[in-house]
Amino acid sequence: MKELKELLKTKESLPLSRATVISIMHSNSWIKDGLLTCLKPFDLSIEQFNVLRILRGQDGSTINLQDIQERMVNKMSNTTRLVDKLISKDLVERSICENNRRKVDIGITSKGLKLLKEIDPLIDAKESELTSQLNNKELEILNTLLLKLKN
């Protein structure tokens, strides 16, 4: 709590629930900033990177915009806009679904897969660095607590 008060430059005592929420928000911002440093040289946002990883997870199959949106970490993202930017970079491609011509399918290109292969080790290293103050047991506990918080 002392560190949080110093971070917020306040002498006021915060309710534990507020301190927890503020701490999580600060941690989120710190983590995003760290990941953005890895993605900036590739002209990618975290959300665009998330879309690319979702598409890679399809193992060569395509997926529609709604399914991408459901799997996004940040549900507030404008998926259509994100996909359009990735299409303009030749990292993903759009095609009309053969079974339902009103449906649009999205797939990752070979250029997108190649880019992810280049970025993956950088992100892995950054994630390890960001969590280096915690051992594996602490990381498991943190994950359990964060999931419990959401449920």
C-alpha atoms as an extended CHARMM CRD file, in Angstrom:
* protein
*
       151  EXT
         1         1  MET       CA              0.0000000000        0.0000000000        0.0000000000  PROA      1               0.0000000000
         2         2  LYS       CA              2.8600000000        2.3640000000        0.7820000000  PROA      2               0.0000000000
         3         3  GLU       CA              4.2570000000        1.9930000000       -2.7410000000  PROA      3               0.0000000000
         4         4  LEU       CA              0.8510000000        2.7070000000       -4.2530000000  PROA      4               0.0000000000
         5         5  LYS       CA              0.4500000000        5.8550000000       -2.1550000000  PROA      5               0.0000000000
         6         6  GLU       CA              3.8750000000        7.0080000000       -3.3400000000  PROA      6               0.0000000000
         7         7  LEU       CA              2.9650000000        6.2220000000       -6.9360000000  PROA      7               0.0000000000
         8         8  LEU       CA             -0.2580000000        8.2230000000       -6.6380000000  PROA      8               0.0000000000
         9         9  LYS       CA              1.4950000000       10.9350000000       -4.6140000000  PROA      9               0.0000000000
        10        10  THR       CA             -1.1750000000       10.8690000000       -1.9330000000  PROA      10              0.0000000000
        11        11  LYS       CA             -1.1930000000       10.6400000000        1.8430000000  PROA      11              0.0000000000
        12        12  GLU       CA             -4.8230000000        9.5980000000        1.8720000000  PROA      12              0.0000000000
        13        13  SER       CA             -5.6580000000        6.0410000000        2.8910000000  PROA      13              0.0000000000
        14        14  LEU       CA             -7.4320000000        4.2310000000        0.1270000000  PROA      14              0.0000000000
        15        15  PRO       CA            -10.0480000000        1.5410000000        0.6460000000  PROA      15              0.0000000000
        16        16  LEU       CA             -8.4370000000       -1.8170000000       -0.1400000000  PROA      16              0.0000000000
        17        17  SER       CA            -10.8340000000       -2.4470000000       -3.0410000000  PROA      17              0.0000000000
        18        18  ARG       CA             -9.9140000000        0.9020000000       -4.6580000000  PROA      18              0.0000000000
        19        19  ALA       CA             -6.1970000000        0.3250000000       -4.0690000000  PROA      19              0.0000000000
        20        20  THR       CA             -6.5140000000       -3.0930000000       -5.7200000000  PROA      20              0.0000000000
        21        21  VAL       CA             -8.3390000000       -1.7500000000       -8.7700000000  PROA      21              0.0000000000
        22        22  ILE       CA             -5.8690000000        1.1320000000       -9.1760000000  PROA      22              0.0000000000
        23        23  SER       CA             -2.9360000000       -1.2410000000       -8.8040000000  PROA      23              0.0000000000
        24        24  ILE       CA             -4.3400000000       -3.5770000000      -11.4670000000  PROA      24              0.0000000000
        25        25  MET       CA             -4.9380000000       -0.6190000000      -13.7900000000  PROA      25              0.0000000000
        26        26  HSD       CA             -1.3720000000        0.6260000000      -13.2980000000  PROA      26              0.0000000000
        27        27  SER       CA             -0.0260000000       -2.8760000000      -13.8810000000  PROA      27              0.0000000000
        28        28  ASN       CA             -2.0950000000       -3.1780000000      -17.0610000000  PROA      28              0.0000000000
        29        29  SER       CA             -0.6920000000        0.0950000000      -18.3560000000  PROA      29              0.0000000000
        30        30  TRP       CA              2.8720000000       -0.9090000000      -17.4530000000  PROA      30              0.0000000000
        31        31  ILE       CA              2.4850000000       -4.2730000000      -19.2250000000  PROA      31              0.0000000000
        32        32  LYS       CA              0.9300000000       -2.6870000000      -22.3350000000  PROA      32              0.0000000000
        33        33  ASP       CA              3.7570000000       -0.1300000000      -22.5130000000  PROA      33              0.0000000000
        34        34  GLY       CA              6.3020000000       -2.9470000000      -22.2950000000  PROA      34              0.0000000000
        35        35  LEU       CA              4.6670000000       -4.9460000000      -25.0720000000  PROA      35              0.0000000000
        36        36  LEU       CA              4.2550000000       -1.8580000000      -27.2580000000  PROA      36              0.0000000000
        37        37  THR       CA              8.0120000000       -1.3110000000      -27.1800000000  PROA      37              0.0000000000
        38        38  CYS       CA              8.3650000000       -4.7060000000      -28.8960000000  PROA      38              0.0000000000
        39        39  LEU       CA              5.6270000000       -4.0640000000      -31.4400000000  PROA      39              0.0000000000
        40        40  LYS       CA              6.4070000000       -0.4520000000      -32.3580000000  PROA      40              0.0000000000
        41        41  PRO       CA              9.2890000000       -1.2970000000      -34.7490000000  PROA      41              0.0000000000
        42        42  PHE       CA              6.8370000000       -3.5070000000      -36.6680000000  PROA      42              0.0000000000
        43        43  ASP       CA              4.1560000000       -0.7840000000      -36.8120000000  PROA      43              0.0000000000
        44        44  LEU       CA              1.6640000000       -2.9750000000      -34.9440000000  PROA      44              0.0000000000
        45        45  SER       CA             -0.7020000000       -2.2030000000      -32.1000000000  PROA      45              0.0000000000
        46        46  ILE       CA             -1.3610000000       -4.7260000000      -29.3530000000  PROA      46              0.0000000000
        47        47  GLU       CA             -4.8530000000       -5.2590000000      -30.7860000000  PROA      47              0.0000000000
        48        48  GLN       CA             -3.4950000000       -5.9030000000      -34.2990000000  PROA      48              0.0000000000
        49        49  PHE       CA             -0.9800000000       -8.3410000000      -32.8200000000  PROA      49              0.0000000000
        50        50  ASN       CA             -3.8430000000      -10.0610000000      -30.9820000000  PROA      50              0.0000000000
        51        51  VAL       CA             -5.7790000000      -10.4610000000      -34.2580000000  PROA      51              0.0000000000
        52        52  LEU       CA             -2.7230000000      -11.9460000000      -35.9730000000  PROA      52              0.0000000000
        53        53  ARG       CA             -2.2630000000      -14.4810000000      -33.1590000000  PROA      53              0.0000000000
        54        54  ILE       CA             -5.9630000000      -15.4150000000      -33.2800000000  PROA      54              0.0000000000
        55        55  LEU       CA             -5.6930000000      -16.0140000000      -37.0250000000  PROA      55              0.0000000000
        56        56  ARG       CA             -2.4790000000      -18.0180000000      -36.6580000000  PROA      56              0.0000000000
        57        57  GLY       CA             -4.3130000000      -20.2110000000      -34.1540000000  PROA      57              0.0000000000
        58        58  GLN       CA             -6.7170000000      -21.2170000000      -36.9120000000  PROA      58              0.0000000000
        59        59  ASP       CA             -3.9530000000      -23.3950000000      -38.4420000000  PROA      59              0.0000000000
        60        60  GLY       CA             -4.5840000000      -22.2770000000      -42.0180000000  PROA      60              0.0000000000
        61        61  SER       CA             -8.3720000000      -22.0160000000      -41.7380000000  PROA      61              0.0000000000
        62        62  THR       CA            -10.2490000000      -18.7550000000      -42.0400000000  PROA      62              0.0000000000
        63        63  ILE       CA            -12.5000000000      -17.1810000000      -39.4140000000  PROA      63              0.0000000000
        64        64  ASN       CA            -15.2050000000      -14.5250000000      -39.5460000000  PROA      64              0.0000000000
        65        65  LEU       CA            -15.0680000000      -11.0810000000      -37.9300000000  PROA      65              0.0000000000
        66        66  GLN       CA            -17.5470000000      -11.9760000000      -35.1850000000  PROA      66              0.0000000000
        67        67  ASP       CA            -15.4590000000      -14.9620000000      -34.0710000000  PROA      67              0.0000000000
        68        68  ILE       CA            -12.3220000000      -12.7980000000      -34.0520000000  PROA      68              0.0000000000
        69        69  GLN       CA            -14.1540000000      -10.2020000000      -31.9400000000  PROA      69              0.0000000000
        70        70  GLU       CA            -15.2270000000      -12.8600000000      -29.4180000000  PROA      70              0.0000000000
        71        71  ARG       CA            -11.6310000000      -14.0370000000      -28.9790000000  PROA      71              0.0000000000
        72        72  MET       CA            -10.0990000000      -10.5730000000      -28.6590000000  PROA      72              0.0000000000
        73        73  VAL       CA             -8.4640000000       -9.7050000000      -25.3440000000  PROA      73              0.0000000000
        74        74  ASN       CA             -9.8380000000       -6.1600000000      -25.6430000000  PROA      74              0.0000000000
        75        75  LYS       CA            -13.5130000000       -6.5320000000      -26.5790000000  PROA      75              0.0000000000
        76        76  MET       CA            -13.8310000000       -2.7760000000      -27.2060000000  PROA      76              0.0000000000
        77        77  SER       CA            -11.6690000000       -2.9490000000      -30.3000000000  PROA      77              0.0000000000
        78        78  ASN       CA            -13.1250000000       -2.0910000000      -33.6820000000  PROA      78              0.0000000000
        79        79  THR       CA            -12.2990000000       -5.4070000000      -35.3090000000  PROA      79              0.0000000000
        80        80  THR       CA            -13.2780000000       -4.3190000000      -38.8260000000  PROA      80              0.0000000000
        81        81  ARG       CA            -10.8940000000       -1.3530000000      -38.6720000000  PROA      81              0.0000000000
        82        82  LEU       CA             -8.1020000000       -3.5340000000      -37.2220000000  PROA      82              0.0000000000
        83        83  VAL       CA             -8.5310000000       -6.1320000000      -39.9600000000  PROA      83              0.0000000000
        84        84  ASP       CA             -8.6130000000       -3.4270000000      -42.6570000000  PROA      84              0.0000000000
        85        85  LYS       CA             -5.2690000000       -2.0840000000      -41.4190000000  PROA      85              0.0000000000
        86        86  LEU       CA             -3.7920000000       -5.5860000000      -41.4090000000  PROA      86              0.0000000000
        87        87  ILE       CA             -5.0970000000       -6.1700000000      -44.9490000000  PROA      87              0.0000000000
        88        88  SER       CA             -3.4230000000       -2.9400000000      -46.1180000000  PROA      88              0.0000000000
        89        89  LYS       CA             -0.1470000000       -4.3150000000      -44.7010000000  PROA      89              0.0000000000
        90        90  ASP       CA             -0.6900000000       -7.6490000000      -46.5360000000  PROA      90              0.0000000000
        91        91  LEU       CA             -0.6700000000       -9.4970000000      -43.1960000000  PROA      91              0.0000000000
        92        92  VAL       CA             -4.2140000000      -10.8600000000      -43.5190000000  PROA      92              0.0000000000
        93        93  GLU       CA             -6.6420000000      -11.4150000000      -46.3680000000  PROA      93              0.0000000000
        94        94  ARG       CA            -10.3970000000      -11.2480000000      -46.6850000000  PROA      94              0.0000000000
        95        95  SER       CA            -12.4910000000      -13.6440000000      -48.7530000000  PROA      95              0.0000000000
        96        96  ILE       CA            -16.1910000000      -14.2950000000      -49.3390000000  PROA      96              0.0000000000
        97        97  CYS       CA            -17.4400000000      -17.4330000000      -47.6020000000  PROA      97              0.0000000000
        98        98  GLU       CA            -18.3280000000      -20.1060000000      -50.1760000000  PROA      98              0.0000000000
        99        99  ASN       CA            -21.3220000000      -21.3720000000      -48.1590000000  PROA      99              0.0000000000
       100       100  ASN       CA            -22.7750000000      -17.9600000000      -47.2890000000  PROA      100             0.0000000000
       101       101  ARG       CA            -21.9060000000      -15.1400000000      -49.6780000000  PROA      101             0.0000000000
       102       102  ARG       CA            -22.9310000000      -12.5110000000      -47.0890000000  PROA      102             0.0000000000
       103       103  LYS       CA            -20.2620000000      -13.8080000000      -44.7260000000  PROA      103             0.0000000000
       104       104  VAL       CA            -16.6570000000      -12.6180000000      -44.9290000000  PROA      104             0.0000000000
       105       105  ASP       CA            -13.7910000000      -14.8750000000      -43.8590000000  PROA      105             0.0000000000
       106       106  ILE       CA            -10.4180000000      -13.6240000000      -42.6900000000  PROA      106             0.0000000000
       107       107  GLY       CA             -7.1490000000      -15.5280000000      -42.8940000000  PROA      107             0.0000000000
       108       108  ILE       CA             -3.5180000000      -14.7940000000      -42.1160000000  PROA      108             0.0000000000
       109       109  THR       CA             -1.0850000000      -14.4890000000      -45.0290000000  PROA      109             0.0000000000
       110       110  SER       CA              2.3720000000      -16.0320000000      -45.2600000000  PROA      110             0.0000000000
       111       111  LYS       CA              3.7530000000      -12.5240000000      -44.6680000000  PROA      111             0.0000000000
       112       112  GLY       CA              1.6870000000      -12.3330000000      -41.4520000000  PROA      112             0.0000000000
       113       113  LEU       CA              2.9730000000      -15.7200000000      -40.2900000000  PROA      113             0.0000000000
       114       114  LYS       CA              6.5470000000      -14.7060000000      -41.0770000000  PROA      114             0.0000000000
       115       115  LEU       CA              6.1290000000      -11.4770000000      -39.1070000000  PROA      115             0.0000000000
       116       116  LEU       CA              4.7600000000      -13.3490000000      -36.0790000000  PROA      116             0.0000000000
       117       117  LYS       CA              7.7370000000      -15.7140000000      -36.2180000000  PROA      117             0.0000000000
       118       118  GLU       CA              9.9960000000      -12.6780000000      -35.9940000000  PROA      118             0.0000000000
       119       119  ILE       CA              8.0110000000      -11.0260000000      -33.1870000000  PROA      119             0.0000000000
       120       120  ASP       CA              7.3670000000      -14.1310000000      -31.0410000000  PROA      120             0.0000000000
       121       121  PRO       CA             10.8150000000      -14.3600000000      -29.4280000000  PROA      121             0.0000000000
       122       122  LEU       CA             10.7510000000      -10.6340000000      -28.6320000000  PROA      122             0.0000000000
       123       123  ILE       CA              7.3270000000      -10.8860000000      -26.9840000000  PROA      123             0.0000000000
       124       124  ASP       CA              8.3190000000      -14.0630000000      -25.1210000000  PROA      124             0.0000000000
       125       125  ALA       CA             11.4030000000      -12.3140000000      -23.7510000000  PROA      125             0.0000000000
       126       126  LYS       CA              9.4040000000       -9.2080000000      -22.7800000000  PROA      126             0.0000000000
       127       127  GLU       CA              6.7260000000      -11.3080000000      -21.0290000000  PROA      127             0.0000000000
       128       128  SER       CA              9.4560000000      -13.1520000000      -19.1050000000  PROA      128             0.0000000000
       129       129  GLU       CA             11.0630000000       -9.8390000000      -18.1680000000  PROA      129             0.0000000000
       130       130  LEU       CA              7.7470000000       -8.3430000000      -17.0400000000  PROA      130             0.0000000000
       131       131  THR       CA              6.9950000000      -11.3180000000      -14.8010000000  PROA      131             0.0000000000
       132       132  SER       CA             10.5520000000      -11.9470000000      -13.6130000000  PROA      132             0.0000000000
       133       133  GLN       CA              9.8620000000      -10.7570000000      -10.0500000000  PROA      133             0.0000000000
       134       134  LEU       CA              7.4920000000      -13.6900000000       -9.5470000000  PROA      134             0.0000000000
       135       135  ASN       CA              8.3530000000      -17.3890000000       -9.3950000000  PROA      135             0.0000000000
       136       136  ASN       CA              6.2050000000      -20.0190000000      -11.1260000000  PROA      136             0.0000000000
       137       137  LYS       CA              4.0820000000      -20.7050000000       -8.0430000000  PROA      137             0.0000000000
       138       138  GLU       CA              3.4150000000      -16.9710000000       -7.5820000000  PROA      138             0.0000000000
       139       139  LEU       CA              2.4940000000      -16.6510000000      -11.2590000000  PROA      139             0.0000000000
       140       140  GLU       CA              0.0240000000      -19.5380000000      -10.8910000000  PROA      140             0.0000000000
       141       141  ILE       CA             -1.4840000000      -17.8910000000       -7.8000000000  PROA      141             0.0000000000
       142       142  LEU       CA             -1.7130000000      -14.5220000000       -9.5620000000  PROA      142             0.0000000000
       143       143  ASN       CA             -3.4600000000      -16.1170000000      -12.5510000000  PROA      143             0.0000000000
       144       144  THR       CA             -5.8730000000      -17.9450000000      -10.2600000000  PROA      144             0.0000000000
       145       145  LEU       CA             -6.6740000000      -14.7570000000       -8.3510000000  PROA      145             0.0000000000
       146       146  LEU       CA             -7.1860000000      -12.7040000000      -11.5130000000  PROA      146             0.0000000000
       147       147  LEU       CA             -9.5280000000      -15.3390000000      -12.9260000000  PROA      147             0.0000000000
       148       148  LYS       CA            -11.3780000000      -15.4960000000       -9.6120000000  PROA      148             0.0000000000
       149       149  LEU       CA            -11.7270000000      -11.7130000000       -9.6630000000  PROA      149             0.0000000000
       150       150  LYS       CA            -13.4450000000      -11.8520000000      -13.0770000000  PROA      150             0.0000000000
       151       151  ASN       CA            -15.8440000000      -14.6120000000      -12.0460000000  PROA      151             0.0000000000
